[in-house]
Short mmCIF file of C-alpha atoms in Angstrom, two decimals:
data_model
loop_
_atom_site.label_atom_id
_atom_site.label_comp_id
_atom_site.label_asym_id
_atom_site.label_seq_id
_atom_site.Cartn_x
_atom_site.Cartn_y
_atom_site.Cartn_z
CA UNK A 588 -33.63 -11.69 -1.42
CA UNK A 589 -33.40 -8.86 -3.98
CA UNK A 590 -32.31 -6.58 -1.49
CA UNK A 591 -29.31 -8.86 -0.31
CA UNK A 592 -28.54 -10.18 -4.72
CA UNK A 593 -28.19 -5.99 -4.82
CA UNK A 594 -25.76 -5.61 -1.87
CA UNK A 595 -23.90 -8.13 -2.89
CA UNK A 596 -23.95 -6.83 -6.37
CA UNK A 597 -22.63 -3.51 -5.21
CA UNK A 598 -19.82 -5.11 -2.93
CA UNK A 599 -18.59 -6.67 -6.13
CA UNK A 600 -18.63 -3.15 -8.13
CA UNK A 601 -16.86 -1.28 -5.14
CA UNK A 602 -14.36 -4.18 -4.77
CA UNK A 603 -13.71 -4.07 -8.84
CA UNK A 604 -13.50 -0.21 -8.61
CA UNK A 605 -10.63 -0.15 -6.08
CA UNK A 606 -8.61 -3.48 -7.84
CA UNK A 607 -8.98 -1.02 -10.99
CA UNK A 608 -7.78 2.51 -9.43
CA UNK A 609 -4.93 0.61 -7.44
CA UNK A 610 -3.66 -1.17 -11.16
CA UNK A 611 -4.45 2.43 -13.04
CA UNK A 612 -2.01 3.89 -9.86
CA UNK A 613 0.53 1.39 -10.24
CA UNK A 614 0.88 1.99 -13.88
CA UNK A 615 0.60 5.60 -13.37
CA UNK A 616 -2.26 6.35 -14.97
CA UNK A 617 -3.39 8.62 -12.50
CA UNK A 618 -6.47 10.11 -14.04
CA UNK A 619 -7.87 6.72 -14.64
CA UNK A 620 -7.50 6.37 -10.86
CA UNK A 621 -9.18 8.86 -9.65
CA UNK A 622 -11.99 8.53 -12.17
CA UNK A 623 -12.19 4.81 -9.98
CA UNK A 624 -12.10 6.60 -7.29
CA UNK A 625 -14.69 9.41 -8.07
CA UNK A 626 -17.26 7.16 -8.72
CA UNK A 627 -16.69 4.86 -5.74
CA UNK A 628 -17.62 7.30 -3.35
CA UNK A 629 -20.70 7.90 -5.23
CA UNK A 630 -22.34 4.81 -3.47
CA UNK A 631 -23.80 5.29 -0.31
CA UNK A 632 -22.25 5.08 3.36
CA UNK A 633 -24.18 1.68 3.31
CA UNK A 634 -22.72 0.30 0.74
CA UNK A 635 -19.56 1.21 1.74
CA UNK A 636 -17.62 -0.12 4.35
CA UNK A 637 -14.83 0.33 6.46
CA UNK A 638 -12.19 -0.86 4.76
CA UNK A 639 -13.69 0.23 0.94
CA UNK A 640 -13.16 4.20 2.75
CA UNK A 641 -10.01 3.28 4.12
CA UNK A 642 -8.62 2.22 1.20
CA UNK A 643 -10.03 4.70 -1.48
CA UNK A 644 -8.77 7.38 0.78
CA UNK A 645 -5.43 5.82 1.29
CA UNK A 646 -5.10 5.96 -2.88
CA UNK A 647 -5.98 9.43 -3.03
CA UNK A 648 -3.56 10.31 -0.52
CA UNK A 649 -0.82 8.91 -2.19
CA UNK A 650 -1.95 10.50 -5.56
CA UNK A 651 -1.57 13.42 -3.74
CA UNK A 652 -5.29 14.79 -3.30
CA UNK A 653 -4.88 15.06 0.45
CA UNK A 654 -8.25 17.01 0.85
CA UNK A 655 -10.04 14.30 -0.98
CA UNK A 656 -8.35 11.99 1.35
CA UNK A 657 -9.48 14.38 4.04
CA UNK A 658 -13.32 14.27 3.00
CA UNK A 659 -13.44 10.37 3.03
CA UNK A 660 -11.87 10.43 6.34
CA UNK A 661 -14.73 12.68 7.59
CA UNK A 662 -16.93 10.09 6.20
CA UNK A 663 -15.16 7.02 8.08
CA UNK A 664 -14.86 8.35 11.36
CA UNK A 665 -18.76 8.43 11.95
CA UNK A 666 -19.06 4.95 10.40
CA UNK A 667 -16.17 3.28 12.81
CA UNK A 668 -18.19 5.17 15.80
CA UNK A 669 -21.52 4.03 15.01
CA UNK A 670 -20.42 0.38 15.92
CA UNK A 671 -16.91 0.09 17.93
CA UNK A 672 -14.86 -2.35 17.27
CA UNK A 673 -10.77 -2.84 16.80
CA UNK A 674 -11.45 -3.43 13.00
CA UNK A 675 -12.77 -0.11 11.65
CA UNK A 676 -10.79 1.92 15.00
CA UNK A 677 -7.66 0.59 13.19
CA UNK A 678 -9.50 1.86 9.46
CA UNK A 679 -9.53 5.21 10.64
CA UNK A 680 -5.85 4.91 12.33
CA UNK A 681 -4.66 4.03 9.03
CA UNK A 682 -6.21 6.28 6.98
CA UNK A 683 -5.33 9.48 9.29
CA UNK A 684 -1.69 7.99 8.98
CA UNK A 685 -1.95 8.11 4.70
CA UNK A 686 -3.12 11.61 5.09
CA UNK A 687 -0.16 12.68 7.47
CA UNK A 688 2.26 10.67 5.38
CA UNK A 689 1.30 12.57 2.15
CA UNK A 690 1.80 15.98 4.16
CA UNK A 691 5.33 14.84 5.34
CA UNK A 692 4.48 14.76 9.24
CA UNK A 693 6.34 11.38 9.17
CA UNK A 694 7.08 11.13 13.16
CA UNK A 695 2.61 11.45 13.65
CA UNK A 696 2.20 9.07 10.96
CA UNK A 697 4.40 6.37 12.51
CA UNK A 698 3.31 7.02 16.09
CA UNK A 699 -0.17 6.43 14.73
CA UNK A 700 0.28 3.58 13.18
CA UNK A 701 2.43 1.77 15.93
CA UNK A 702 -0.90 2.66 17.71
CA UNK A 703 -2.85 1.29 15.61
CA UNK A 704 -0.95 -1.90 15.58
CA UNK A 705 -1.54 -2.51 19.57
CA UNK A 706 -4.89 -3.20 18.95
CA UNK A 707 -5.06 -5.17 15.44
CA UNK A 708 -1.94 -5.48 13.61
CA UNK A 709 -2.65 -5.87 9.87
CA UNK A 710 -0.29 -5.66 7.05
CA UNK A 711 -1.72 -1.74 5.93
CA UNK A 712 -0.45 -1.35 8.91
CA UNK A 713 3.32 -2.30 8.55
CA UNK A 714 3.40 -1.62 5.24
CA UNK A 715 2.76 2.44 5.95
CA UNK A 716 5.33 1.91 8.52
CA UNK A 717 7.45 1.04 6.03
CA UNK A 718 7.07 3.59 3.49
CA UNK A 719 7.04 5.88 6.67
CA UNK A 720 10.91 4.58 7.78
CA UNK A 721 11.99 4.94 4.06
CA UNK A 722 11.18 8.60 4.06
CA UNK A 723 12.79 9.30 6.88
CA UNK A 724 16.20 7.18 6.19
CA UNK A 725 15.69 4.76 8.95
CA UNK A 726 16.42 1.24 6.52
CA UNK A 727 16.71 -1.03 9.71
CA UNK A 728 13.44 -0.24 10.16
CA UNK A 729 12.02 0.05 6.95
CA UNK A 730 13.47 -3.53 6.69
CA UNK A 731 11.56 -5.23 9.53
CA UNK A 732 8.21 -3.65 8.11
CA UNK A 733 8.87 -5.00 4.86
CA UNK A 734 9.66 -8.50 5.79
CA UNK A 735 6.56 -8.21 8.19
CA UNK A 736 4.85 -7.64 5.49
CA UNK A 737 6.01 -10.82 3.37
CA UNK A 738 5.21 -12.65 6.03
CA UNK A 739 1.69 -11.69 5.76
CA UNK A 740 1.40 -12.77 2.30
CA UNK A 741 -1.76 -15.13 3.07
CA UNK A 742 -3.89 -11.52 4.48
CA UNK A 743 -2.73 -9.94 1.37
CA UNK A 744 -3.82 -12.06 -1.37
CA UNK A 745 -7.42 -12.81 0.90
CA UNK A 746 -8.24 -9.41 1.97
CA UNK A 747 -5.20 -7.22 0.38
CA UNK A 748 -3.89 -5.36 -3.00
CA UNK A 749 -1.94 -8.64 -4.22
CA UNK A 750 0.57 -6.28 -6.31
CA UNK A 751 1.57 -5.58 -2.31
CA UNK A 752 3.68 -8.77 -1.71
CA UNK A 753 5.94 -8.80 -4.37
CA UNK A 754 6.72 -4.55 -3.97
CA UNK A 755 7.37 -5.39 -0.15
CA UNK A 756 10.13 -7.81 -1.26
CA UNK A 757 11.30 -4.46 -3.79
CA UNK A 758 11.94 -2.38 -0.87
CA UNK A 759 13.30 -4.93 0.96
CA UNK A 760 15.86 -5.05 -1.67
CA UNK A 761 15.44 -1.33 -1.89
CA UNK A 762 16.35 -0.73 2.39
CA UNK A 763 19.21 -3.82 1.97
CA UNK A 764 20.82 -1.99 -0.38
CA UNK A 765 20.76 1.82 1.59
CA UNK A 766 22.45 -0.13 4.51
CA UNK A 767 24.92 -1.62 2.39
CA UNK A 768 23.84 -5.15 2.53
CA UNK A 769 24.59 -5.47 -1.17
CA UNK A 770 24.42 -9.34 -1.50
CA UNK A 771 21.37 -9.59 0.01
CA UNK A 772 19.74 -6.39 -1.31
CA UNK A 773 20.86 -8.77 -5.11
CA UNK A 774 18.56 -11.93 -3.26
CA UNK A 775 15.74 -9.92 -2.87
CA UNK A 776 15.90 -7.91 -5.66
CA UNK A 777 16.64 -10.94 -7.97
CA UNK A 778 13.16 -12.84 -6.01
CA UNK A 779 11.23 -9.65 -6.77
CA UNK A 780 12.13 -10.20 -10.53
CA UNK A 781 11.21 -13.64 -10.51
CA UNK A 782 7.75 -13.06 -8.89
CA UNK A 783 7.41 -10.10 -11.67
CA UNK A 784 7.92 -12.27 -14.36
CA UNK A 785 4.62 -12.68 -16.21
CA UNK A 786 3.19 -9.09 -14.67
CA UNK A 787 2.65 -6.29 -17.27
CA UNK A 788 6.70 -4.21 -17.76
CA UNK A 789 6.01 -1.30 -15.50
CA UNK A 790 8.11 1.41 -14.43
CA UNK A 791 8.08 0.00 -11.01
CA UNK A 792 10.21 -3.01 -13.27
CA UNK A 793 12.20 -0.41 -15.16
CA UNK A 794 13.45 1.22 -11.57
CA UNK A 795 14.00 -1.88 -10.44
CA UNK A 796 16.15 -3.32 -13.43
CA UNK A 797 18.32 -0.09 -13.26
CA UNK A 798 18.86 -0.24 -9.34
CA UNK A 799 19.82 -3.77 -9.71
CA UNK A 800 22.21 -2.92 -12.44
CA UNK A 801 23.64 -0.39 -10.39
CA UNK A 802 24.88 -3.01 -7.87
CA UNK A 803 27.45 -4.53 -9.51
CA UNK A 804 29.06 -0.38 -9.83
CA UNK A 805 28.36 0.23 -6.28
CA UNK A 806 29.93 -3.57 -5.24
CA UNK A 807 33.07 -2.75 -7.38
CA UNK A 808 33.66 0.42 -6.01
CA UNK A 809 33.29 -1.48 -2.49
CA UNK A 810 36.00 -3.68 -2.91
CA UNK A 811 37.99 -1.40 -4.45
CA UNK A 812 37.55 1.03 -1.39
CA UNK A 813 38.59 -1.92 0.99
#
């Protein structure tokens, strides 16, 4: 019993440390992150699992510490082969999609993710797709990933980063309005606002108030163009 009340005690701390270094990244307080993140991956492989290294190395790689996102890749890999299964396979697929995201080899990224997605699709999943289609300009696709992604609201809030849901329906808005579907990129933007409404005033908000704002200049010069 003492062993299992200290497992569990540890799943809690590595659970608390990622929730914290995902808020500190969101706010961009990027040192606090990777303080998080430094002393997660102090606790042993056991203690870790799957989806604790996928994640933790998915945060460094978008802080931009690719090698540290590198070295907990080396440590997932022999996890997910110790026992097979689709679960941790698709870890690892996700992870080595971060990593080639964050060094701009966008076409390997999305070919491994659309792998990874044959065998157990997953909202991590679309929602590097997504990020992936943004840098490269595609919006129709970025679009679908997105709304895939709000559609998976129930995974995120059980198993996800909750922040996740309403920042899928911000580039939603954000791929709307690069196509030029101005009154809708306004819906989603203006549901995005309403879901942010008692969250802390981040910059994510700040972007999003000024890109919003924009739209009315960008519909104007529209009609004025027609």
């Amino acid at each position: 019993i003492g062993r299992d009340l200290r497992a569990e005690g540890e799943s809690f701390e590595i659970r608390s440390r990622l929730l914290r270094a995902r808020v500190a990244r969101l706010r961009g307080e990027e040192q606090t992150a990777r303080a998080e993140l430094e002393r997660l991956l102090t606790y042993s492989d056991d203690a870790l699992k799957a989806e604790s290294l996928r994640d933790a190395g998915g945060l460094w790689a978008e802080i931009g510490e690719v090698d540290r996102a590198r070295q907990v890749l080396t440590r997932l890999r022999p996890l997910a082969s110790s026992r097979p299964e689709p679960f941790r396979d698709s870890c690892v697929r996700i992870l080595e999609a971060e990593v080639a995201l964050a060094e701009g080899r966008m076409s390997e990224a999305a070919a491994i993710l659309a792998d990874a997605a044959l065998h157990r699709p997953r909202y991590q999943i679309d929602w590097g797709l997504g990020r992936v289609h943004v840098a490269q300009g595609e919006w129709a696709l970025a679009a679908g990933a997105f709304e895939r992604v709000l559609e998976a609201r129930g995974e995120i809030l059980r198993d996800g980063f909750p922040a996740h849901w309403p920042l899928a329906r911000l580039e939603l808005a954000r791929a709307r309005r690069a196509q030029g579907e101005l009154e809708d990129a306004r819906a989603h933007y203006s549901t995005f606002f309403s879901l942010w409404s008692d969250a802390d005033p981040l910059l994510v908000h700040a972007e999003a108030f000024r890109e919003w704002r924009d739209l009315g200049t960008e519909g104007r010069a529209s009609e004025l163009s027609q």
